[in-house]
């Protein structure tokens, strides 16, 4: 727990990725973080990213579980936890409160749309670690 009362768990390591324009609908396994260009080169489009994780242990009823994606990923869409679409926080469009939808074992999935040719000012993709944050309510 840091001094702001937030405990962070990094969702690094293996993610399943469906590349843009994939015809076979078969997810590839990639270790994250990696930016868009490293994964897909100059190909523009929408990719789907998903990862399994366990609910944090010793989670107390007053705590909130927020998934935080850092800026610069591209357009983030269809954010789901366990097949339930979640809206972002009104304060931060890259924060998603998943507390009410957690199960023992969870599936996080979302889409990113990015064009590396026209969006040269950002890295795109999961260029930095996605965090699961436990906040004191």
PDB file of C-alpha atoms in Angstrom:
ATOM      1  CA  UNK A   1       0.000   0.000   0.000  1.00  0.00           C
ATOM      2  CA  UNK A   2       1.442   3.393  -0.910  1.00  0.00           C
ATOM      3  CA  UNK A   3       0.950   6.657   0.958  1.00  0.00           C
ATOM      4  CA  UNK A   4      -2.184   7.516  -1.041  1.00  0.00           C
ATOM      5  CA  UNK A   5      -3.993   4.395   0.186  1.00  0.00           C
ATOM      6  CA  UNK A   6      -3.759   2.679  -3.194  1.00  0.00           C
ATOM      7  CA  UNK A   7      -2.283  -0.790  -3.672  1.00  0.00           C
ATOM      8  CA  UNK A   8      -1.227  -1.555  -7.261  1.00  0.00           C
ATOM      9  CA  UNK A   9      -0.966  -4.963  -8.899  1.00  0.00           C
ATOM     10  CA  UNK A  10       0.706  -5.002 -12.303  1.00  0.00           C
ATOM     11  CA  UNK A  11      -1.057  -6.977 -15.033  1.00  0.00           C
ATOM     12  CA  UNK A  12       2.176  -7.692 -16.873  1.00  0.00           C
ATOM     13  CA  UNK A  13       3.244 -10.872 -18.532  1.00  0.00           C
ATOM     14  CA  UNK A  14       1.150 -12.971 -20.865  1.00  0.00           C
ATOM     15  CA  UNK A  15      -1.813 -11.384 -22.622  1.00  0.00           C
ATOM     16  CA  UNK A  16      -3.853 -12.839 -25.455  1.00  0.00           C
ATOM     17  CA  UNK A  17      -4.025 -10.532 -28.453  1.00  0.00           C
ATOM     18  CA  UNK A  18      -6.169 -10.657 -31.570  1.00  0.00           C
ATOM     19  CA  UNK A  19      -4.277  -8.520 -34.118  1.00  0.00           C
ATOM     20  CA  UNK A  20      -6.004  -5.987 -36.373  1.00  0.00           C
ATOM     21  CA  UNK A  21      -7.492  -7.491 -39.522  1.00  0.00           C
ATOM     22  CA  UNK A  22      -7.030 -11.047 -38.172  1.00  0.00           C
ATOM     23  CA  UNK A  23      -8.978 -13.453 -40.336  1.00  0.00           C
ATOM     24  CA  UNK A  24      -8.732 -16.565 -38.196  1.00  0.00           C
ATOM     25  CA  UNK A  25     -10.017 -15.154 -34.875  1.00  0.00           C
ATOM     26  CA  UNK A  26      -7.170 -16.948 -33.092  1.00  0.00           C
ATOM     27  CA  UNK A  27      -5.582 -15.013 -30.293  1.00  0.00           C
ATOM     28  CA  UNK A  28      -1.801 -14.809 -30.083  1.00  0.00           C
ATOM     29  CA  UNK A  29       0.091 -14.848 -26.807  1.00  0.00           C
ATOM     30  CA  UNK A  30       2.301 -11.815 -26.102  1.00  0.00           C
ATOM     31  CA  UNK A  31       4.163 -10.601 -23.059  1.00  0.00           C
ATOM     32  CA  UNK A  32       3.165  -7.054 -22.142  1.00  0.00           C
ATOM     33  CA  UNK A  33       3.916  -4.211 -22.054  1.00  0.00           C
ATOM     34  CA  UNK A  34       4.699  -3.659 -25.752  1.00  0.00           C
ATOM     35  CA  UNK A  35       3.741  -0.754 -27.951  1.00  0.00           C
ATOM     36  CA  UNK A  36       1.594  -1.066 -31.068  1.00  0.00           C
ATOM     37  CA  UNK A  37       4.445  -0.732 -33.548  1.00  0.00           C
ATOM     38  CA  UNK A  38       6.427  -3.521 -31.916  1.00  0.00           C
ATOM     39  CA  UNK A  39       3.415  -5.832 -32.060  1.00  0.00           C
ATOM     40  CA  UNK A  40       1.833  -4.889 -35.387  1.00  0.00           C
ATOM     41  CA  UNK A  41       4.283  -2.646 -37.246  1.00  0.00           C
ATOM     42  CA  UNK A  42       2.572   0.122 -39.215  1.00  0.00           C
ATOM     43  CA  UNK A  43      -0.749  -1.764 -39.479  1.00  0.00           C
ATOM     44  CA  UNK A  44      -3.714   0.347 -38.433  1.00  0.00           C
ATOM     45  CA  UNK A  45      -6.944  -1.058 -37.057  1.00  0.00           C
ATOM     46  CA  UNK A  46      -8.523  -2.528 -33.972  1.00  0.00           C
ATOM     47  CA  UNK A  47      -6.907  -5.200 -31.825  1.00  0.00           C
ATOM     48  CA  UNK A  48      -8.464  -7.083 -28.926  1.00  0.00           C
ATOM     49  CA  UNK A  49      -6.471  -7.596 -25.729  1.00  0.00           C
ATOM     50  CA  UNK A  50      -7.481  -9.997 -22.966  1.00  0.00           C
ATOM     51  CA  UNK A  51      -5.972 -11.350 -19.786  1.00  0.00           C
ATOM     52  CA  UNK A  52      -7.079 -13.577 -16.938  1.00  0.00           C
ATOM     53  CA  UNK A  53      -6.439 -12.706 -13.304  1.00  0.00           C
ATOM     54  CA  UNK A  54      -7.532 -13.777  -9.844  1.00  0.00           C
ATOM     55  CA  UNK A  55      -9.394 -11.452  -7.525  1.00  0.00           C
ATOM     56  CA  UNK A  56      -6.933  -9.973  -5.027  1.00  0.00           C
ATOM     57  CA  UNK A  57      -6.853 -11.872  -1.758  1.00  0.00           C
ATOM     58  CA  UNK A  58      -8.053 -10.342   1.500  1.00  0.00           C
ATOM     59  CA  UNK A  59     -10.162  -7.764  -0.331  1.00  0.00           C
ATOM     60  CA  UNK A  60     -12.344  -5.973   2.213  1.00  0.00           C
ATOM     61  CA  UNK A  61     -15.926  -4.826   1.621  1.00  0.00           C
ATOM     62  CA  UNK A  62     -15.005  -1.123   1.781  1.00  0.00           C
ATOM     63  CA  UNK A  63     -12.280  -1.428  -0.882  1.00  0.00           C
ATOM     64  CA  UNK A  64     -12.777  -0.691  -4.584  1.00  0.00           C
ATOM     65  CA  UNK A  65     -10.947  -2.464  -7.401  1.00  0.00           C
ATOM     66  CA  UNK A  66     -10.124  -0.165 -10.285  1.00  0.00           C
ATOM     67  CA  UNK A  67      -8.394  -1.197 -13.496  1.00  0.00           C
ATOM     68  CA  UNK A  68      -6.225   1.631 -14.771  1.00  0.00           C
ATOM     69  CA  UNK A  69      -4.906   1.905 -18.308  1.00  0.00           C
ATOM     70  CA  UNK A  70      -2.294   4.576 -19.004  1.00  0.00           C
ATOM     71  CA  UNK A  71      -2.795   7.282 -21.637  1.00  0.00           C
ATOM     72  CA  UNK A  72      -1.336   6.875 -25.108  1.00  0.00           C
ATOM     73  CA  UNK A  73      -2.868   3.485 -25.923  1.00  0.00           C
ATOM     74  CA  UNK A  74      -5.090   4.710 -28.746  1.00  0.00           C
ATOM     75  CA  UNK A  75      -8.888   4.597 -28.615  1.00  0.00           C
ATOM     76  CA  UNK A  76     -10.010   2.248 -25.837  1.00  0.00           C
ATOM     77  CA  UNK A  77     -13.366   0.548 -26.474  1.00  0.00           C
ATOM     78  CA  UNK A  78     -15.533  -2.352 -25.324  1.00  0.00           C
ATOM     79  CA  UNK A  79     -13.968  -2.662 -21.888  1.00  0.00           C
ATOM     80  CA  UNK A  80     -15.304  -5.850 -20.302  1.00  0.00           C
ATOM     81  CA  UNK A  81     -14.781  -7.869 -17.163  1.00  0.00           C
ATOM     82  CA  UNK A  82     -16.235 -11.383 -17.238  1.00  0.00           C
ATOM     83  CA  UNK A  83     -18.210 -10.479 -20.404  1.00  0.00           C
ATOM     84  CA  UNK A  84     -19.870  -7.480 -18.705  1.00  0.00           C
ATOM     85  CA  UNK A  85     -19.192  -4.133 -20.372  1.00  0.00           C
ATOM     86  CA  UNK A  86     -17.933  -1.526 -17.910  1.00  0.00           C
ATOM     87  CA  UNK A  87     -18.012   2.256 -18.336  1.00  0.00           C
ATOM     88  CA  UNK A  88     -15.024   4.342 -17.383  1.00  0.00           C
ATOM     89  CA  UNK A  89     -14.880   6.680 -14.422  1.00  0.00           C
ATOM     90  CA  UNK A  90     -16.299  10.153 -14.995  1.00  0.00           C
ATOM     91  CA  UNK A  91     -13.099  11.628 -13.502  1.00  0.00           C
ATOM     92  CA  UNK A  92     -10.712   9.536 -15.591  1.00  0.00           C
ATOM     93  CA  UNK A  93     -11.723   7.826 -18.849  1.00  0.00           C
ATOM     94  CA  UNK A  94      -8.939   5.258 -18.361  1.00  0.00           C
ATOM     95  CA  UNK A  95     -10.153   4.046 -14.928  1.00  0.00           C
ATOM     96  CA  UNK A  96     -12.721   1.251 -14.672  1.00  0.00           C
ATOM     97  CA  UNK A  97     -14.325   0.203 -11.386  1.00  0.00           C
ATOM     98  CA  UNK A  98     -14.756  -3.573 -11.644  1.00  0.00           C
ATOM     99  CA  UNK A  99     -15.444  -4.255  -7.957  1.00  0.00           C
ATOM    100  CA  UNK A 100     -19.052  -5.364  -8.337  1.00  0.00           C
ATOM    101  CA  UNK A 101     -18.264  -7.765 -11.187  1.00  0.00           C
ATOM    102  CA  UNK A 102     -15.290  -9.672  -9.781  1.00  0.00           C
ATOM    103  CA  UNK A 103     -15.323 -13.425  -9.465  1.00  0.00           C
ATOM    104  CA  UNK A 104     -12.626 -15.708  -8.083  1.00  0.00           C
ATOM    105  CA  UNK A 105     -11.123 -15.933 -11.584  1.00  0.00           C
ATOM    106  CA  UNK A 106     -11.684 -13.052 -14.032  1.00  0.00           C
ATOM    107  CA  UNK A 107     -11.352 -12.284 -17.720  1.00  0.00           C
ATOM    108  CA  UNK A 108     -10.450  -8.720 -18.666  1.00  0.00           C
ATOM    109  CA  UNK A 109     -10.969  -7.845 -22.333  1.00  0.00           C
ATOM    110  CA  UNK A 110     -10.976  -4.616 -24.348  1.00  0.00           C
ATOM    111  CA  UNK A 111     -10.330  -3.294 -27.835  1.00  0.00           C
ATOM    112  CA  UNK A 112      -7.795  -0.694 -28.895  1.00  0.00           C
ATOM    113  CA  UNK A 113      -8.010   1.177 -32.189  1.00  0.00           C
ATOM    114  CA  UNK A 114      -4.842   2.833 -33.398  1.00  0.00           C
ATOM    115  CA  UNK A 115      -3.212   4.167 -36.561  1.00  0.00           C
ATOM    116  CA  UNK A 116       0.581   4.312 -36.151  1.00  0.00           C
ATOM    117  CA  UNK A 117       0.996   6.333 -39.354  1.00  0.00           C
ATOM    118  CA  UNK A 118      -1.269   9.242 -38.361  1.00  0.00           C
ATOM    119  CA  UNK A 119      -0.865   9.039 -34.559  1.00  0.00           C
ATOM    120  CA  UNK A 120       2.884   9.558 -34.339  1.00  0.00           C
ATOM    121  CA  UNK A 121       2.683  11.485 -31.055  1.00  0.00           C
ATOM    122  CA  UNK A 122       1.657   8.457 -28.938  1.00  0.00           C
ATOM    123  CA  UNK A 123       3.050   4.896 -28.696  1.00  0.00           C
ATOM    124  CA  UNK A 124      -0.286   3.071 -28.980  1.00  0.00           C
ATOM    125  CA  UNK A 125      -1.056  -0.396 -27.700  1.00  0.00           C
ATOM    126  CA  UNK A 126      -0.242  -1.592 -24.194  1.00  0.00           C
ATOM    127  CA  UNK A 127       3.044   0.305 -24.189  1.00  0.00           C
ATOM    128  CA  UNK A 128       2.968   0.481 -20.381  1.00  0.00           C
ATOM    129  CA  UNK A 129       1.643  -1.847 -17.708  1.00  0.00           C
ATOM    130  CA  UNK A 130      -2.089  -2.054 -17.011  1.00  0.00           C
ATOM    131  CA  UNK A 131      -2.702  -1.800 -13.260  1.00  0.00           C
ATOM    132  CA  UNK A 132      -5.297  -3.313 -10.997  1.00  0.00           C
ATOM    133  CA  UNK A 133      -5.590  -0.825  -8.135  1.00  0.00           C
ATOM    134  CA  UNK A 134      -7.188  -1.421  -4.752  1.00  0.00           C
ATOM    135  CA  UNK A 135      -8.548   1.837  -3.335  1.00  0.00           C
ATOM    136  CA  UNK A 136      -9.725   2.474   0.202  1.00  0.00           C
ATOM    137  CA  UNK A 137     -13.315   3.735  -0.023  1.00  0.00           C
TER     138      UNK A 137
END
